[in-house]
PDB file of C-alpha atoms in Angstrom:
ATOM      1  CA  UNK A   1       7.484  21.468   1.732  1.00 34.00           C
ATOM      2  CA  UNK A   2      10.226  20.137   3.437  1.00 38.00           C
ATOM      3  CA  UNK A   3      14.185  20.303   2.851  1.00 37.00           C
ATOM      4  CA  UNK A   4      14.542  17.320   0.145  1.00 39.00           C
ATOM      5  CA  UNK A   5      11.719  18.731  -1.989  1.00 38.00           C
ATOM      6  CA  UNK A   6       8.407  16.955  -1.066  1.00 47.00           C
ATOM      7  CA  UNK A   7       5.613  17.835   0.611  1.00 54.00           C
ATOM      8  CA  UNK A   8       4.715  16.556   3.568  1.00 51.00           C
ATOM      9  CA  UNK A   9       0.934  17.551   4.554  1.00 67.00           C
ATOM     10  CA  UNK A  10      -0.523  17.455   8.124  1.00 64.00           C
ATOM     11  CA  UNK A  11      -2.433  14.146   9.287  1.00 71.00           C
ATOM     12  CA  UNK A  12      -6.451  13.595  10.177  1.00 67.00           C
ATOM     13  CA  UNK A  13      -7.620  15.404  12.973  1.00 65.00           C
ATOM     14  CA  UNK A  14      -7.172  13.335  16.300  1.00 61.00           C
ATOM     15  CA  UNK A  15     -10.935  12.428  16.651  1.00 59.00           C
ATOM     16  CA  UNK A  16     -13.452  13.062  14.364  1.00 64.00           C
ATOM     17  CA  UNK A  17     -17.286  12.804  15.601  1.00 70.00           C
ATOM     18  CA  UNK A  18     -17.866   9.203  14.158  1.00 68.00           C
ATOM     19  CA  UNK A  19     -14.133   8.030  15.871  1.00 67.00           C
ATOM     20  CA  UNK A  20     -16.170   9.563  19.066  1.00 69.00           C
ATOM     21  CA  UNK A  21     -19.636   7.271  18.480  1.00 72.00           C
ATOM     22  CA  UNK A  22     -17.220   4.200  17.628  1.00 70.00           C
ATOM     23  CA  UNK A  23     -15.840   4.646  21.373  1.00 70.00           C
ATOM     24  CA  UNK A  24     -18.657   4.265  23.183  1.00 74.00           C
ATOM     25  CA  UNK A  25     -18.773   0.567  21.595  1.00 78.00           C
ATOM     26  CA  UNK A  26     -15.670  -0.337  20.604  1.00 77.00           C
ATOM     27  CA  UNK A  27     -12.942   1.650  23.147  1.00 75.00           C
ATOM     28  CA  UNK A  28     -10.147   0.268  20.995  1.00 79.00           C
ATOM     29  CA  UNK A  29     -10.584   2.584  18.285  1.00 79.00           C
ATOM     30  CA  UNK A  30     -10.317   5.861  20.318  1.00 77.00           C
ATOM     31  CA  UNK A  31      -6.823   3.791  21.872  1.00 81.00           C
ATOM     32  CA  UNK A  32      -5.804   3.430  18.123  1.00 84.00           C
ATOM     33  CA  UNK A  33      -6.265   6.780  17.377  1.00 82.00           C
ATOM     34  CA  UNK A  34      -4.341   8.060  20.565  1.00 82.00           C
ATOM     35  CA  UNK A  35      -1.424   6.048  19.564  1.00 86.00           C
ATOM     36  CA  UNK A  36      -1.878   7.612  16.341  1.00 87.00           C
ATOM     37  CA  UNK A  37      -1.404  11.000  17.271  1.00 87.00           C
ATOM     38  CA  UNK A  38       1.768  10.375  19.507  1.00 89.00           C
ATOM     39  CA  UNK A  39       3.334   8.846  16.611  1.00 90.00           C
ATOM     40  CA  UNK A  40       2.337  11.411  13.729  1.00 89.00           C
ATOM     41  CA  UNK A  41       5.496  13.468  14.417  1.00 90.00           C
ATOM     42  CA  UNK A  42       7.942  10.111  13.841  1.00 91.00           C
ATOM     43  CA  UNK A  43       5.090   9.210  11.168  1.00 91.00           C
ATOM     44  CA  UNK A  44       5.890  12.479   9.537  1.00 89.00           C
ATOM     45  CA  UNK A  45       9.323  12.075   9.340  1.00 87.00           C
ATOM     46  CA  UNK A  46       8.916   8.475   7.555  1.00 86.00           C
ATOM     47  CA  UNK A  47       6.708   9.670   5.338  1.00 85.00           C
ATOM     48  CA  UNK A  48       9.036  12.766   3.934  1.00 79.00           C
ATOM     49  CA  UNK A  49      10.282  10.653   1.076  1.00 74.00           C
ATOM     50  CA  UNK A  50       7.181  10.665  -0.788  1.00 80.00           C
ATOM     51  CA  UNK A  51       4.436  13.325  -1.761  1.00 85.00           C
ATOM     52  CA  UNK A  52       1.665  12.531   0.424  1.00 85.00           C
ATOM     53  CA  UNK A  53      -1.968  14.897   0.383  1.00 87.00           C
ATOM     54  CA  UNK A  54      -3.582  15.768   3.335  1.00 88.00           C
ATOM     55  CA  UNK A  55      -5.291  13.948   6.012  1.00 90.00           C
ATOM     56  CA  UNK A  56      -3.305  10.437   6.285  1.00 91.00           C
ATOM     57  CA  UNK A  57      -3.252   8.036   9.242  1.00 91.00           C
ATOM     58  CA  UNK A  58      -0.261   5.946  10.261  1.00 94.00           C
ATOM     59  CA  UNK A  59      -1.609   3.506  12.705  1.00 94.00           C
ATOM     60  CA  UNK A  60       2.170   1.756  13.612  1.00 94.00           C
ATOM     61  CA  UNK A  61       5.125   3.073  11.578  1.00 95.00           C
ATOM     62  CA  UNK A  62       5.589   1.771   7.479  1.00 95.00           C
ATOM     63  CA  UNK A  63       8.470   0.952   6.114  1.00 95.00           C
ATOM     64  CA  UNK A  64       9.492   3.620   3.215  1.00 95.00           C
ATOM     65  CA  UNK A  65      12.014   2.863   1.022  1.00 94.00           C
ATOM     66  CA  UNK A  66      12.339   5.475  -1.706  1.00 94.00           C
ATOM     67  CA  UNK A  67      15.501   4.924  -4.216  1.00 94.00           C
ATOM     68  CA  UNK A  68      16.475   8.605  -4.423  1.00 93.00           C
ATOM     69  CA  UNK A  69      15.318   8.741  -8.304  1.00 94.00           C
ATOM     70  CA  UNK A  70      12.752   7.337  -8.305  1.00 95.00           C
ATOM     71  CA  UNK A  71       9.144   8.993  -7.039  1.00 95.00           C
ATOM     72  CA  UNK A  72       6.022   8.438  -4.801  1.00 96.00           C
ATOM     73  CA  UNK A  73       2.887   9.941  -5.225  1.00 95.00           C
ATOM     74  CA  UNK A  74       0.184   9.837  -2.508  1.00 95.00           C
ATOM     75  CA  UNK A  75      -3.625  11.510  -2.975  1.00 94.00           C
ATOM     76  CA  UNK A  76      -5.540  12.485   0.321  1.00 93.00           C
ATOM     77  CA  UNK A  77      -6.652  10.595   3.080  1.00 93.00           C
ATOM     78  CA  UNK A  78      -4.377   7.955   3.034  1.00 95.00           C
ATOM     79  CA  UNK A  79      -4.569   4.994   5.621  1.00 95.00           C
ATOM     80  CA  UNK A  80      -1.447   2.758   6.754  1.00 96.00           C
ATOM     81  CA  UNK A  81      -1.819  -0.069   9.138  1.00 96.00           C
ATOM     82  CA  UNK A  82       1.472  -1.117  10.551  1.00 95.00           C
ATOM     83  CA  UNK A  83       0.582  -2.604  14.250  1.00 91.00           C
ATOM     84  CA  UNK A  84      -1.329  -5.577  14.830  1.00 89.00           C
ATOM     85  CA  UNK A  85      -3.961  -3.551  17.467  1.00 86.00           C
ATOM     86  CA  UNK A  86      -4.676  -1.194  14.584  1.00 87.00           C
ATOM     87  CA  UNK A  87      -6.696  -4.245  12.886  1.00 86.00           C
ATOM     88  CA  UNK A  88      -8.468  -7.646  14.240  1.00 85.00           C
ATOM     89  CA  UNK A  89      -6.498  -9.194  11.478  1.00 85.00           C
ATOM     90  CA  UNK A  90      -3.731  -8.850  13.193  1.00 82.00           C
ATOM     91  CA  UNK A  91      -0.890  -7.712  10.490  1.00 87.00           C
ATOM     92  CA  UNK A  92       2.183  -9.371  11.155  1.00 87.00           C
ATOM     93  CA  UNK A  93       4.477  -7.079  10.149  1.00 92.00           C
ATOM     94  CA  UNK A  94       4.653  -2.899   8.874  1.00 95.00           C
ATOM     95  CA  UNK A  95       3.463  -1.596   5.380  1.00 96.00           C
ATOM     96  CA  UNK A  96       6.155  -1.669   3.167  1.00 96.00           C
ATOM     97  CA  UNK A  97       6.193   0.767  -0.087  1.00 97.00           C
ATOM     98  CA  UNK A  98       9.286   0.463  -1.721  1.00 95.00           C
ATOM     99  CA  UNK A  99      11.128   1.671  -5.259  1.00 96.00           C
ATOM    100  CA  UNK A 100      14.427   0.365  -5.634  1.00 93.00           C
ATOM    101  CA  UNK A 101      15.463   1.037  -9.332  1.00 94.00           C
ATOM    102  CA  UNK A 102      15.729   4.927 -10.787  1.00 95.00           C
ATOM    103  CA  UNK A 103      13.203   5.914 -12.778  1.00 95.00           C
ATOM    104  CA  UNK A 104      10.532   3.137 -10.318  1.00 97.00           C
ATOM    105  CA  UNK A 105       7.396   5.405 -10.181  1.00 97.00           C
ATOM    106  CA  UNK A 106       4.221   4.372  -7.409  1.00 97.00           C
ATOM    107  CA  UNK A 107       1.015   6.669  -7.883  1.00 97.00           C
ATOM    108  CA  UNK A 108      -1.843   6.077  -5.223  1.00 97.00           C
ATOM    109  CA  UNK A 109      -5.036   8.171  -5.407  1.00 97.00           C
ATOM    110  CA  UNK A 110      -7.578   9.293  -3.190  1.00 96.00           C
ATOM    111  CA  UNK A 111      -8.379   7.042   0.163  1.00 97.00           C
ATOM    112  CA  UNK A 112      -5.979   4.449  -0.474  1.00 97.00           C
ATOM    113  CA  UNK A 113      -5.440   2.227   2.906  1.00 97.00           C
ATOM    114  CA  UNK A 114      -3.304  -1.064   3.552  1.00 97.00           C
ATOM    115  CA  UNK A 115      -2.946  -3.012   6.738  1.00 96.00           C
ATOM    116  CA  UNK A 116       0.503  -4.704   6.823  1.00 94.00           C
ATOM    117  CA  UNK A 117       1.814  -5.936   3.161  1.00 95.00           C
ATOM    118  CA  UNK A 118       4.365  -4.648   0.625  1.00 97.00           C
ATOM    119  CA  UNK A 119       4.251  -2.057  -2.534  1.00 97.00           C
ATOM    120  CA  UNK A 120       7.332  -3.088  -4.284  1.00 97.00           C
ATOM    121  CA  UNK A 121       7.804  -1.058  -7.611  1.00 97.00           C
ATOM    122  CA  UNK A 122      10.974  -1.669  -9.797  1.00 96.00           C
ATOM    123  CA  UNK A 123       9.177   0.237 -12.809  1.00 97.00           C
ATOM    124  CA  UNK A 124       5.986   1.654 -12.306  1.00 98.00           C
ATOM    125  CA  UNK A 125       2.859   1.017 -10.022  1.00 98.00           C
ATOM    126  CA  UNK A 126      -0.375   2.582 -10.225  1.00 98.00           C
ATOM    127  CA  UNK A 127      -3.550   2.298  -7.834  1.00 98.00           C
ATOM    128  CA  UNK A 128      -6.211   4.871  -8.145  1.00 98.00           C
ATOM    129  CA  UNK A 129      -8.974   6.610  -5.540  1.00 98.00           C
ATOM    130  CA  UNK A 130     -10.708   4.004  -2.994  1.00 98.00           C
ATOM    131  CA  UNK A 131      -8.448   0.938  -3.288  1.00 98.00           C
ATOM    132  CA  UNK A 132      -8.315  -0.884  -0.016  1.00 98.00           C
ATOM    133  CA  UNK A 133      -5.517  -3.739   0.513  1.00 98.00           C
ATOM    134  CA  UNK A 134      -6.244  -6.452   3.307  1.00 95.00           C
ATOM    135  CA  UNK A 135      -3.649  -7.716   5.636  1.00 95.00           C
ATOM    136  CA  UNK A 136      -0.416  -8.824   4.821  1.00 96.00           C
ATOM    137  CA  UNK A 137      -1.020  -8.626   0.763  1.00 97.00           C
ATOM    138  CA  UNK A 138       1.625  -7.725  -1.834  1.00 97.00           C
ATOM    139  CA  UNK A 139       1.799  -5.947  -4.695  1.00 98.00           C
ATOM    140  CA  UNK A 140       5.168  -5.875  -6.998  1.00 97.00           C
ATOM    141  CA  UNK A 141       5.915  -5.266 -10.365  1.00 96.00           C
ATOM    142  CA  UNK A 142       8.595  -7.560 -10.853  1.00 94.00           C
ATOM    143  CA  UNK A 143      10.303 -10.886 -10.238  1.00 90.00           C
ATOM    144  CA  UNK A 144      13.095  -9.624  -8.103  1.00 86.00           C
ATOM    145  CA  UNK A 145      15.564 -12.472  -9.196  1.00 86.00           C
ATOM    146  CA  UNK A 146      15.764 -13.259 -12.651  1.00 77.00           C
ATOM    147  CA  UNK A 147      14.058 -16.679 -13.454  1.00 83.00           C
ATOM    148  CA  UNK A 148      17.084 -18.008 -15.631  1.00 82.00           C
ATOM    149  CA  UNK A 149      19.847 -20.156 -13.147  1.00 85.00           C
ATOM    150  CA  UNK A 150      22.734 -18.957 -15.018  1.00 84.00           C
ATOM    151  CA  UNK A 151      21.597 -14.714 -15.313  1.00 84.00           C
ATOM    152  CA  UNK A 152      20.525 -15.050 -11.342  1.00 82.00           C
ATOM    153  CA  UNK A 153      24.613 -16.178 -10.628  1.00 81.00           C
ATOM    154  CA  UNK A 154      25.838 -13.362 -13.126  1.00 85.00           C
ATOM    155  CA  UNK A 155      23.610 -10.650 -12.193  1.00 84.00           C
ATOM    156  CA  UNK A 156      20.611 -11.317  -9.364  1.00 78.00           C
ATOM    157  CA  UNK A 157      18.471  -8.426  -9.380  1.00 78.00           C
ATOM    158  CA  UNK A 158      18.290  -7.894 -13.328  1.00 79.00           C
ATOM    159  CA  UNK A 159      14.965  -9.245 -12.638  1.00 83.00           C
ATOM    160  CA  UNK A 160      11.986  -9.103 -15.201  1.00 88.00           C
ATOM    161  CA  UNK A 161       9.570  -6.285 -14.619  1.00 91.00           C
ATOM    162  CA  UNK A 162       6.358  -5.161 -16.281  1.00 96.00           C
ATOM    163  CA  UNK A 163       4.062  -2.215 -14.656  1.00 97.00           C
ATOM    164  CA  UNK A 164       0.917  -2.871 -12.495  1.00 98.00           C
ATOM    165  CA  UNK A 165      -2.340  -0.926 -11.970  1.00 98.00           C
ATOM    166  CA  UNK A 166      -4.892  -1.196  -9.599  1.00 98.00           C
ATOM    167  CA  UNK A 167      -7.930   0.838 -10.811  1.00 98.00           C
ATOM    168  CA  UNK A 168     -10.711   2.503  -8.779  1.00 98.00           C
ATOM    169  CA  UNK A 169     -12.786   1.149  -6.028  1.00 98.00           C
ATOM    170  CA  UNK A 170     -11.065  -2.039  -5.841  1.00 98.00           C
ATOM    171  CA  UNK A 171     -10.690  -4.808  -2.921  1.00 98.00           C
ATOM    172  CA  UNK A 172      -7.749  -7.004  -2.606  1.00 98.00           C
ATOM    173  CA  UNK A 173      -8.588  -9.738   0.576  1.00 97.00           C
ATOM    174  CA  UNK A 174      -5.630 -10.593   2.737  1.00 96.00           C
ATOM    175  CA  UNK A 175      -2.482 -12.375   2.062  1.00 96.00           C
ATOM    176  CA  UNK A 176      -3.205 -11.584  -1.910  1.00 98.00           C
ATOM    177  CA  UNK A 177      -0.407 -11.718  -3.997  1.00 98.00           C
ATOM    178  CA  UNK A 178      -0.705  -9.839  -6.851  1.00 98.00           C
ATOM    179  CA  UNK A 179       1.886 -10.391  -9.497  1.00 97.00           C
ATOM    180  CA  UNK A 180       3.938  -7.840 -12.225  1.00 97.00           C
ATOM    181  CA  UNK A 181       1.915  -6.789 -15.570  1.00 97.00           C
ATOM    182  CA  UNK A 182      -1.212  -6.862 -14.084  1.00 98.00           C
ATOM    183  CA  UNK A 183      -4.027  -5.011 -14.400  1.00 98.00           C
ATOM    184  CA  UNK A 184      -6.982  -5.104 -11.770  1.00 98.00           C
ATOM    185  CA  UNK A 185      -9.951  -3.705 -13.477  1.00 98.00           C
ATOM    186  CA  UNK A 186     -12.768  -1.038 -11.453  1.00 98.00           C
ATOM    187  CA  UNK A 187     -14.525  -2.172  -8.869  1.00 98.00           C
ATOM    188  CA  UNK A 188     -12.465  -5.961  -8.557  1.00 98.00           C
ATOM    189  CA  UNK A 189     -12.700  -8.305  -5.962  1.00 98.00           C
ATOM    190  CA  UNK A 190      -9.636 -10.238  -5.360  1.00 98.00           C
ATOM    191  CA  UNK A 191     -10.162 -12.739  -2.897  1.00 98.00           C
ATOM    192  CA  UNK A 192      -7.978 -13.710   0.018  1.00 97.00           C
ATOM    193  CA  UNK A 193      -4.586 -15.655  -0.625  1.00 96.00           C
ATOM    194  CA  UNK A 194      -5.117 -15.148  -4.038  1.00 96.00           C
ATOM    195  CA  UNK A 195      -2.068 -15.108  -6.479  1.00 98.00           C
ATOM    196  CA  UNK A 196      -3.266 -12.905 -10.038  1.00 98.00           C
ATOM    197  CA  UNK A 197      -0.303 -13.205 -12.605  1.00 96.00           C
ATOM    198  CA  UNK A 198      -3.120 -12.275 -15.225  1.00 96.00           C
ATOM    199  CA  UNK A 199      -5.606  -8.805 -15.629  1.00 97.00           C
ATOM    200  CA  UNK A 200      -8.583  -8.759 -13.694  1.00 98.00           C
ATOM    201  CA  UNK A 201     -12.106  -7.763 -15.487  1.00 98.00           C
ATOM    202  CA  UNK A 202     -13.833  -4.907 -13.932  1.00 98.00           C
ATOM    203  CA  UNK A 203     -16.167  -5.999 -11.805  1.00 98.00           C
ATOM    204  CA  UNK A 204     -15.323  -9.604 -11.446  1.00 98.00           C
ATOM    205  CA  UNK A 205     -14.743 -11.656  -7.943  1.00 98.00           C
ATOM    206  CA  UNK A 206     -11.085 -13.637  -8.360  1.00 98.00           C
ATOM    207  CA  UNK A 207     -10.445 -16.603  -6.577  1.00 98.00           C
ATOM    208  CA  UNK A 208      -7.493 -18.909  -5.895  1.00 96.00           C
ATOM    209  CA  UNK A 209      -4.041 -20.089  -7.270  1.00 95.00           C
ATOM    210  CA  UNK A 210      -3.950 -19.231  -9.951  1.00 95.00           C
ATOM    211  CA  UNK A 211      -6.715 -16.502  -9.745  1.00 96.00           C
ATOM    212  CA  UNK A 212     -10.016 -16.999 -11.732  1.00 96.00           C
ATOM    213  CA  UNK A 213     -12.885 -14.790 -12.479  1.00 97.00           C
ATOM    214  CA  UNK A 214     -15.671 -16.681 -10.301  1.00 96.00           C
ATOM    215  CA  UNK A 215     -18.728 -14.315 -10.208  1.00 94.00           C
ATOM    216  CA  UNK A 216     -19.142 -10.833 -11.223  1.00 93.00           C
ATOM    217  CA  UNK A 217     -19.369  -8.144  -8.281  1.00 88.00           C
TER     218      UNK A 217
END
């Protein structure tokens, strides 16, 4: 537990036996995780406004901006991708997770991991255990600007918001856009460069703009 209340848990080990067998093949990965462990103690220090459980991985430095009531919840084993080496995808920028309103509440389970991309939370985000989040995607429960030309003038972030949850064991491809009030159901596809402004069924593969269930999992 640190001084401003949270806890702040140690990361992975430096190299685990299967980081080891990946080397042989693929010499990258044991570079990655190098540059992981030099930056865990800078990592560490980002990641002290949240609640984050043991075992994380910062590959590249995320963004954290935490309003100061407001409240992020992290489970285990969590997995940030911030620098474009740390994925052949190539994220173009850091992770971003993000509440800027009091009260703005972001829950993540178990083995959550994002390469690049934005969590933006005004009022209340929820992803549970095993969600994975492909480069550059973004996730945000509100509109930011309101939609109405005369309220954005008088007041421009009294945006609409509605909450969004990501359940288990869900995939969101890269450059996804996934949009406030929205519920992804278990086990979800969405498909890459999708935008979903409506709930996802469990177990459905979503496609395109706007997204549509095209085949179950």
């Amino acid at each position: 537990m640190d001084d401003t209340g949270q806890d702040v848990s140690v990361p992975a080990p430096l190299l685990s036996l299967e980081t080891l067998r990946q080397a042989r093949d693929m010499p990258w990965k044991a570079s990655n995780e190098i540059r992981r462990w030099l930056i865990a103690p800078m990592a560490w220090w980002r990641l002290r406004g949240l609640h984050a459980g043991a075992g994380w991985r910062c590959y590249g430095l995320p963004i954290i901006q935490r309003h100061r009531q407001s409240e992020i919840r992290v489970g285990r084993r969590l997995a940030l991708r911030s620098s474009a080496a740390s994925n052949p995808l190539g994220p173009n920028r850091p992770v971003i997770i993000s509440t800027r309103r009091p009260g703005a509440s972001i829950t993540i389970g178990d083995d959550f991991g994002m390469t690049g991309g934005s969590l933006v939370c005004d009022e209340r985000i929820r992803i549970g255990d095993r969600v994975w989040v492909g480069a550059n995607a973004i996730i945000a429960d509100s509109d930011f600007h309101p939609l109405d030309p005369e309220k954005r003038r008088a007041h421009p972030l009294a945006a609409n918001t509605a909450p969004v949850t990501i359940e288990d064991d869900v995939f969101i491809g890269m450059n996804a856009l996934i949009l406030k009030g929205v519920t992804v159901g278990t086990g979800s596809v969405v498909a890459a460069g999708c935008v979903v402004a409506r709930d996802v069924p469990p177990g459905s593969v979503v496609a395109g703009n706007p997204a549509r269930v095209v085949r179950e999992v």
